[in-house]
């Protein structure tokens, strides 16, 4: 299963999730196997200054099946859903914590109100 997670930094598994997915400086692309083994790559966000719908389309092209985010707007959720990409909202933590929770089926979708829209992305 291919998962995308927006990150505010690129420090490996200790990287923290971004407050708002679209303006995250980085994305982690995680390949999670059924046996809970995983590999990941962290890439610079090529669409940090994007138009509506560009990031869902980019994720679709990369084969993403699940988008894990902290904050996201409804328009973006619909765009992901229209591309058959499941969105899990309201997530907090490091890349490793999120992957472990996903692998254990302990990551739940929940409401979250974005506190800061762009790069002062306090967590």
C-alpha atoms as one frame of an Amber mdcrd trajectory, in Angstrom:
protein
   0.000   0.000   0.000   1.390   3.418  -0.953   0.856   6.218   1.551   1.729
   9.919   1.355   2.370  12.093   4.406   3.150  15.845   4.286   6.156  16.789
   6.417   7.598  20.025   7.781  11.180  18.729   7.744  13.382  16.107   6.141
  15.115  14.292   9.017  14.102  10.741   8.255  11.685   8.871  10.495  11.795
  11.691  13.056  10.287  14.153  10.549   7.027  15.659  11.831   3.740  15.865
   9.959   2.846  19.259   8.496  -0.020  21.382   9.765  -1.472  21.734   6.240
  -0.802  19.156   3.546  -0.688  21.400   0.480   1.914  23.817   1.759   4.190
  21.224   3.344   7.832  21.593   2.327   8.167  17.793   1.938   6.179  14.647
   1.306   7.014  11.174   2.549   5.983   8.345   0.250   5.677   5.140   2.247
   5.387   1.645   0.840   3.738  -0.363   3.628   3.693  -4.149   3.217   1.105
  -6.515   4.716   3.767  -7.916   7.060   4.188  -4.351   8.491   7.603  -3.883
   6.850   7.975  -0.581   5.082  10.257   1.622   3.078   9.941   5.342   2.471
  11.302   8.245   0.485  11.071  11.908   1.425  10.812  14.352  -1.462  10.692
  18.130  -1.690   7.151  19.311  -2.456   7.258  20.278  -6.147   3.845  21.976
  -5.866   4.211  24.106  -2.733   2.621  27.005  -4.652  -0.109  24.904  -6.258
  -3.502  25.423  -7.814  -6.643  23.639  -6.638  -6.523  19.957  -7.509  -2.840
  19.782  -8.469  -1.663  17.915  -5.375  -4.394  15.238  -5.499  -3.548  14.672
  -9.164   0.178  14.495  -8.345  -0.499  11.921  -5.610  -2.669   9.902  -7.971
   0.135   9.868 -10.579   2.522   8.574  -7.888   0.158   5.694  -7.066  -0.840
   6.922  -3.598  -3.748   5.014  -2.038  -3.907   6.783   1.348  -3.147  10.428
   2.142  -2.428  10.998   5.843  -2.798  14.636   6.874  -3.191  16.849   9.870
  -5.309  19.607   8.339  -7.132  19.663   4.991 -10.075  21.459   3.420 -13.228
  19.778   2.156 -12.540  20.689  -1.471  -9.222  18.843  -1.299 -10.830  15.837
   0.412 -13.357  15.580  -2.435 -10.551  15.854  -5.010  -8.672  12.981  -3.348
 -11.823  10.870  -3.013 -12.645  11.411  -6.697  -9.245   9.864  -7.469  -9.913
   6.920  -5.101  -7.361   8.148  -2.551  -8.506   7.693   1.048  -7.787  10.651
   3.358  -7.060  10.215   7.071  -7.302  13.610   8.826  -6.276  14.988  12.184
  -3.067  12.990  12.500  -0.137  14.157  14.633   3.346  12.780  15.217   6.525
  11.753  13.475   6.795   9.757  10.289   7.724   6.619  12.224   4.875   7.026
  14.752   2.385   7.456  11.926   3.660   4.423   9.998   3.553   2.245  13.129
  -0.014   3.379  13.865  -1.074   2.677  10.285   0.563  -0.764  10.284  -1.251
  -1.600  13.523  -4.587  -0.283  12.221  -4.600   2.354  14.984  -4.782   5.488
  12.847  -8.262   7.023  12.939  -9.718   9.826  10.852 -10.744  12.768  13.031
 -11.710  16.409  12.655  -8.890  18.911  12.955  -8.912  22.686  12.613  -5.761
  24.084  11.028  -4.104  26.534  13.396  -1.627  28.073  10.950  -2.044  27.713
   7.224   1.482  27.940   5.885   5.020  27.505   7.170   4.953  28.430  10.837
   3.566  24.952  11.256   3.472  24.436  14.972   2.635  20.974  16.148
